[in-house]
CSV table of C-alpha atoms in Angstrom, one decimal:
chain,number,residue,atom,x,y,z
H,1,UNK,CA,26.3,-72.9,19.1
H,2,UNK,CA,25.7,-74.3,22.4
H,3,UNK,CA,26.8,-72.7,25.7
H,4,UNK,CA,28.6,-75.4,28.3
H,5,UNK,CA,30.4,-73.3,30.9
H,6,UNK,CA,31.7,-69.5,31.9
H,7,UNK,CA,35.1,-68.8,33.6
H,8,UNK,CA,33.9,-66.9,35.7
H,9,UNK,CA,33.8,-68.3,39.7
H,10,UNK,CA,31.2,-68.4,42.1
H,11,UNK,CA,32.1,-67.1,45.7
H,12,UNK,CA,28.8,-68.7,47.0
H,13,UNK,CA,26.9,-71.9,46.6
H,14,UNK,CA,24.0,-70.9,43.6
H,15,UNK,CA,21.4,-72.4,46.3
H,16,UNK,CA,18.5,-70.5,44.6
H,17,UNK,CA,19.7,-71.7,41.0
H,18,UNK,CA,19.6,-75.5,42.6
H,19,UNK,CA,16.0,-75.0,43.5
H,20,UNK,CA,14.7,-73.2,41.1
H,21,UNK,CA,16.0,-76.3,38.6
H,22,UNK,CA,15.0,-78.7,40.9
H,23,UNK,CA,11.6,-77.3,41.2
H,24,UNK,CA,11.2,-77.0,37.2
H,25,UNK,CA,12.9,-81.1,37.1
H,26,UNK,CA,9.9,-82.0,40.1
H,27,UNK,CA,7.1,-80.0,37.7
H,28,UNK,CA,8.9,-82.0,34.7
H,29,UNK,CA,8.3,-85.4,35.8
H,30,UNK,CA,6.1,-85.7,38.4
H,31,UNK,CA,3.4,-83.1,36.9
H,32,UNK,CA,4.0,-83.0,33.2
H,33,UNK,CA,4.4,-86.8,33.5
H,34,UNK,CA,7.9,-86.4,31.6
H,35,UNK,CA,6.3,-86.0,28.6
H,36,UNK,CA,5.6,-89.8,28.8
H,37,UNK,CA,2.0,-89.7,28.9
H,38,UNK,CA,0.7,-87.7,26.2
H,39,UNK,CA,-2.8,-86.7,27.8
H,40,UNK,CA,-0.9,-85.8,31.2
H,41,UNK,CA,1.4,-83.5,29.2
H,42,UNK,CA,-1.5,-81.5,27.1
H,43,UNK,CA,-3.5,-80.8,30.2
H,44,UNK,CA,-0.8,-79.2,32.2
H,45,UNK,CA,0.4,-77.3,29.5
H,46,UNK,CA,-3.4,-76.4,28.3
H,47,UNK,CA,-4.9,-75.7,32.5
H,48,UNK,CA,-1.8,-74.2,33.7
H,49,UNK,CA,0.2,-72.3,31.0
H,50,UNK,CA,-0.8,-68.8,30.2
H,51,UNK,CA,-3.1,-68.6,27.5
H,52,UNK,CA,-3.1,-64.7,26.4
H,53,UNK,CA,-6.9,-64.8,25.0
H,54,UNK,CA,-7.9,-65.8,28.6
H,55,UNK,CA,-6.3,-63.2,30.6
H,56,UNK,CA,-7.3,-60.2,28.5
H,57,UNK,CA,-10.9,-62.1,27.9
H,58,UNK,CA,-10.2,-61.2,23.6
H,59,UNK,CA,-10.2,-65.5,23.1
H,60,UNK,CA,-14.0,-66.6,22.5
H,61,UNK,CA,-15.1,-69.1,25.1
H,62,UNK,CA,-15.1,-72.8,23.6
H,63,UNK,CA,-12.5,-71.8,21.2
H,64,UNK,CA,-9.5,-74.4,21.1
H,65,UNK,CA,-6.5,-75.5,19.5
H,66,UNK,CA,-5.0,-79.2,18.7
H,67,UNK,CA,-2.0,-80.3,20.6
H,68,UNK,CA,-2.0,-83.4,18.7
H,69,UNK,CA,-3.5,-86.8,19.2
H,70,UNK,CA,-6.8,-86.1,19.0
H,71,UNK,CA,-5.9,-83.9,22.1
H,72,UNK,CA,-7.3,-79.5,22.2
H,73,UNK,CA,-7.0,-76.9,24.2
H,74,UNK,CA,-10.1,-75.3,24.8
H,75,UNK,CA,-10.6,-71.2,26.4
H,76,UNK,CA,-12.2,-71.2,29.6
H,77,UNK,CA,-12.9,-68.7,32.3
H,78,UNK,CA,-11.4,-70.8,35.4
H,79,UNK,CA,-10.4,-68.7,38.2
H,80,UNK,CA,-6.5,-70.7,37.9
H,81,UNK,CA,-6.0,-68.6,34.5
H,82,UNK,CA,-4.9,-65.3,36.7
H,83,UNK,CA,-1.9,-67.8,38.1
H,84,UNK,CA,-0.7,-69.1,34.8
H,85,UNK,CA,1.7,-66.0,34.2
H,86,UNK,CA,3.6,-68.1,37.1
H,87,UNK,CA,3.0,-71.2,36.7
H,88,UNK,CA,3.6,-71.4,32.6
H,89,UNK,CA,7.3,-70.2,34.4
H,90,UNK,CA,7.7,-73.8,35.5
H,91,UNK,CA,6.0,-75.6,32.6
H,92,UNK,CA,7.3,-77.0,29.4
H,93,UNK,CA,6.8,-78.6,26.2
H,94,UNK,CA,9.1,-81.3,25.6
H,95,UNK,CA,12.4,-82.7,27.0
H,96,UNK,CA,14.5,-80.8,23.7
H,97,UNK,CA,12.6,-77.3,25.3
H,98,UNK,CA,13.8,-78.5,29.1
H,99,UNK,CA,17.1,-79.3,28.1
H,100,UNK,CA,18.2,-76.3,26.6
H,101,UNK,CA,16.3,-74.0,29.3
H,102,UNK,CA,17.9,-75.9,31.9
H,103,UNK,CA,21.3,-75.5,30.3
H,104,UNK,CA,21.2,-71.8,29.3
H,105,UNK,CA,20.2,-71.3,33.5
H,106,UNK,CA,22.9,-73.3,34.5
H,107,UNK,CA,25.8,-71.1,32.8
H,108,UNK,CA,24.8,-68.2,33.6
H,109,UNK,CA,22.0,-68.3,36.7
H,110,UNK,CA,24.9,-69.0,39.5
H,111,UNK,CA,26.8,-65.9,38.9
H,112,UNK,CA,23.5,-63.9,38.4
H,113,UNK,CA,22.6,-65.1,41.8
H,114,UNK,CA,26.3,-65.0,43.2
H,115,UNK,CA,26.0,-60.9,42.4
H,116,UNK,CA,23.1,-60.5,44.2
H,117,UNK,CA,22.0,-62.8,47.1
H,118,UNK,CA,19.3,-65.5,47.1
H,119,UNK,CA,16.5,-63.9,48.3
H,120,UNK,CA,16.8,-60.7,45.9
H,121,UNK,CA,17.3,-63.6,42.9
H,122,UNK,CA,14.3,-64.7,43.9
H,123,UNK,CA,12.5,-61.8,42.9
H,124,UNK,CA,14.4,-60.4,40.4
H,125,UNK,CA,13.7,-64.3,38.5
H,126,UNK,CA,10.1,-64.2,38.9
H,127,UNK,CA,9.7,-60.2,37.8
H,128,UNK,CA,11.6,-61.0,34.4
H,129,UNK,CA,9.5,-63.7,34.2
H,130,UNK,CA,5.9,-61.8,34.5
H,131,UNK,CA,8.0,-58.8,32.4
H,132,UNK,CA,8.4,-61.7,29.8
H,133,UNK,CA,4.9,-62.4,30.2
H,134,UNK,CA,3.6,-59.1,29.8
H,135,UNK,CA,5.4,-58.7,27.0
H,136,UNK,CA,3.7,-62.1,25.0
H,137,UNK,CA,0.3,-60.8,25.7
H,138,UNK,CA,1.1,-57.1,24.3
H,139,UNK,CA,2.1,-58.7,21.7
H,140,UNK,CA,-0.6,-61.6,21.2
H,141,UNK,CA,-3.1,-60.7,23.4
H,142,UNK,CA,-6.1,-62.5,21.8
H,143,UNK,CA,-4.1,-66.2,21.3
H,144,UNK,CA,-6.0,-68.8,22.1
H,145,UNK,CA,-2.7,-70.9,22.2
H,146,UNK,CA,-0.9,-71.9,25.9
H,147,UNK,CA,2.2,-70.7,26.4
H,148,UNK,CA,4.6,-72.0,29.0
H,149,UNK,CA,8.6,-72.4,29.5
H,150,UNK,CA,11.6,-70.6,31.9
H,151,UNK,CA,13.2,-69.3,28.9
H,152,UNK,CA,11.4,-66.1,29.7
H,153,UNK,CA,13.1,-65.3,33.1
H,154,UNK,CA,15.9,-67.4,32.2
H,155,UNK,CA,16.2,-64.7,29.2
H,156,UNK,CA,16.0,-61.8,32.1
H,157,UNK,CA,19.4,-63.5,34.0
H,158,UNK,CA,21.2,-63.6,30.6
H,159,UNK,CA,20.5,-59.8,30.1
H,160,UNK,CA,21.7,-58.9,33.8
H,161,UNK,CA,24.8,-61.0,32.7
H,162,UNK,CA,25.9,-59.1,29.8
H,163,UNK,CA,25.7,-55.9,32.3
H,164,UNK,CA,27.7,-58.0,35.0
H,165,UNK,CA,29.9,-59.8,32.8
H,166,UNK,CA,30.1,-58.9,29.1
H,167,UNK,CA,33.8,-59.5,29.3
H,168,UNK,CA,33.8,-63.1,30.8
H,169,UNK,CA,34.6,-66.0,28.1
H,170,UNK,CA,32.0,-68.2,28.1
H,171,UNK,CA,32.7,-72.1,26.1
H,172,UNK,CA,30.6,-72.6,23.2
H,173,UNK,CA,30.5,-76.0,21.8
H,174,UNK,CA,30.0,-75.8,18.0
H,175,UNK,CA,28.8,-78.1,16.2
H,176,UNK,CA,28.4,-78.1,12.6
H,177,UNK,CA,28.1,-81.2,10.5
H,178,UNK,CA,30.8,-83.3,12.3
H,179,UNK,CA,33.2,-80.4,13.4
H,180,UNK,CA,32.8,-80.4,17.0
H,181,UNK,CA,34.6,-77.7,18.9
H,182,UNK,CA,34.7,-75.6,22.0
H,183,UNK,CA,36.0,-72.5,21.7
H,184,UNK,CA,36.0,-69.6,24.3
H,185,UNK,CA,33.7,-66.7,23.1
H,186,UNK,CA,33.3,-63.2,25.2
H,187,UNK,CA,29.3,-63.0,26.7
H,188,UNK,CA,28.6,-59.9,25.4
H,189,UNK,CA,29.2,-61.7,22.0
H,190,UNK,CA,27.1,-64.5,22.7
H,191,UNK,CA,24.5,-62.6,24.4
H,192,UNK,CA,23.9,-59.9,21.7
H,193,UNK,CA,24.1,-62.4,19.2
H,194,UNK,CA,21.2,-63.9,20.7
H,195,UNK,CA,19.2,-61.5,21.2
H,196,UNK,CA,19.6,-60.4,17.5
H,197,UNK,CA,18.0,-63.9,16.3
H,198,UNK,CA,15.4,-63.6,19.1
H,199,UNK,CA,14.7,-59.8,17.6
H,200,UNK,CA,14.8,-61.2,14.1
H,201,UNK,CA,13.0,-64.2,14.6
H,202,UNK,CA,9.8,-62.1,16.6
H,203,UNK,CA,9.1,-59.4,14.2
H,204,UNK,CA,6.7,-61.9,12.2
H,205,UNK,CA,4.5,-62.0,15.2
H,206,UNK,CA,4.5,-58.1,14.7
H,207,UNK,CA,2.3,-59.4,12.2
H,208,UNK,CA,-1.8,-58.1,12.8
H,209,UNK,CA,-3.0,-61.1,10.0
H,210,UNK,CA,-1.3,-64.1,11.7
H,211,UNK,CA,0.8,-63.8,15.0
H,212,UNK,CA,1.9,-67.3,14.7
H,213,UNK,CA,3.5,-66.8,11.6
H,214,UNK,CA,6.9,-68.0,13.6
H,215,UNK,CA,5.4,-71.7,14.8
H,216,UNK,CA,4.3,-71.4,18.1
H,217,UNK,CA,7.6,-69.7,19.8
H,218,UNK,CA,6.9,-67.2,22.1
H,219,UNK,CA,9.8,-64.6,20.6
H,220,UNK,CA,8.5,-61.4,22.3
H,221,UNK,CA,8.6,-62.8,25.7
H,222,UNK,CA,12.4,-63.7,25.2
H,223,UNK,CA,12.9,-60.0,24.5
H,224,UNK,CA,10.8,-58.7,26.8
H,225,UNK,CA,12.3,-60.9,29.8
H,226,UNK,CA,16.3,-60.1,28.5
H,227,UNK,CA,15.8,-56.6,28.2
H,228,UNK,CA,13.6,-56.3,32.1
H,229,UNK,CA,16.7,-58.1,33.1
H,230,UNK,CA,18.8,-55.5,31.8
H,231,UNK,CA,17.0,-53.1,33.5
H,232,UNK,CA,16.4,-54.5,36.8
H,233,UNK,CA,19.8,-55.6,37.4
H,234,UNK,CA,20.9,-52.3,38.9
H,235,UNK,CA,18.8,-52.1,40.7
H,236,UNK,CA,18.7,-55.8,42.4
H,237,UNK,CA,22.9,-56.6,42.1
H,238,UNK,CA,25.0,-56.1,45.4
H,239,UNK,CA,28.2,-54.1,44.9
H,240,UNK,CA,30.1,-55.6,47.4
H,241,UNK,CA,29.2,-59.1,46.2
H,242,UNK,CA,30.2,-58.0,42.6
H,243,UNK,CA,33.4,-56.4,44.0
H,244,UNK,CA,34.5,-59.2,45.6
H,245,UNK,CA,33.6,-61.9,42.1
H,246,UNK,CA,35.6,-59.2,40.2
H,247,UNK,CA,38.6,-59.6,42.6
H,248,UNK,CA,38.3,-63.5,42.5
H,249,UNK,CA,38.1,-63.8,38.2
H,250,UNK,CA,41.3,-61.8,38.2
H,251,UNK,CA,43.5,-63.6,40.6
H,252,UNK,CA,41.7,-67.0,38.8
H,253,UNK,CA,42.5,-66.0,35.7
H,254,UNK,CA,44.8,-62.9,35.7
H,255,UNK,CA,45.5,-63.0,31.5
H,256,UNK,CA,41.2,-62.4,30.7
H,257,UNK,CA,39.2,-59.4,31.0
């Protein structure tokens, strides 16, 4: 199930949302290489994603772990490692894990933004990212293993959209074998049925004798970045702009919820 679109309109131009997904397509190509170069890719994820064991000092120094092609991270002690919580934000592993982070954002990052204002999205992004954060190293907090990707504060705008919006349809494509369909689905379906796989899928790395046990996949910062969006979202949202979206997705489309 694959998210496409929401009918639910935008009173402002997502401006935020554009640069935010610019900025991660700029880090893509012109830092990570595009994931062309296979030694340009493995050092930016290794020197600036967030490796828990450096941050809370419970990796050993000199340990590392293979990212393939002869290639390893190894734990260091550099001064950048007190960035990475920010920088892993704009980071990622492959063009299948920028692709579906970029898509997920697009659906539902304009309205998130539209209900607030720029400058308070701005925030409100990067805080469910360092929530999502957070939450990976409680988890994990001796991995030696880097951890980057947006699908932690892109997980924080989906859970301040099923508070905004849990009514709006939002068009899943399905695919499954060669049925392909789009069908309309409410968000607070999709949402929670989400986060249930994310829930399910983490409580392996609950696990004190091996935290990787689900492959690398950093489930617990998902859940900690939806559910500090969820909480946040009060607190950041503008009533008057959510007033006024209300008001336009019922003359738009005056038989939905």
């Amino acid at each position: 199930m694959i998210p496409i679109s929401d009918d639910n309109p935008t009173l402002r131009t997502p401006v935020v949302t554009y640069l935010l997904l610019g900025t991660i397509g700029f880090v893509w190509v012109f830092i990570q290489g595009a994931g062309l170069d296979a030694y340009r890719l493995a050092a930016s994820v290794c020197n600036l994603g967030m490796v828990p064991g450096e941050l809370t000092g419970k990796a050993a120094l000199g340990a590392f772990v293979p990212l393939g092609d002869g290639l390893a991270c190894v734990v260091d002690n550099e001064s950048i490692n007190l960035l990475t919580p920010i920088t892993s934000m704009f980071l990622h592993g492959g063009w299948g894990h920028l692709l579906g982070n970029c898509l997920f954002f697009w659906v539902f990052g304009n309205n998130v933004e539209d209900s607030m204002g720029r400058l308070r999205f701005v925030v409100f992004y990067l805080l469910c990212g360092l929530a999502a954060a957070a939450a990976h190293l409680l988890v994990d907090p001796g991995s030696p293993v880097p951890t980057v990707g947006a699908s932690g504060a892109i997980s924080g705008v989906m859970g301040a959209y099923l508070l905004l919006y849990p009514r709006v349809r939002v068009n899943m494509l399905f695919i499954i074998v060669i049925f392909i369909r789009v069908f309309p689905v409410p968000a607070w379906a999709v949402l929670l049925w989400w986060f249930g796989v994310q829930l399910f899928s983490g409580l392996p790395q609950l696990n004190t004798v091996s935290a990787e046990a689900t492959g690398g996949v950093a489930f617990w910062a998902h859940i900690g970045g939806f559910v500090a969006g969820m909480a946040l979202i009060k607190l950041f949202q503008n009533p008057r702009y959510t007033n006024q979206r209300t008001s336009l997705r019922h003359r738009l489309h005056p038989n939905h919820p």
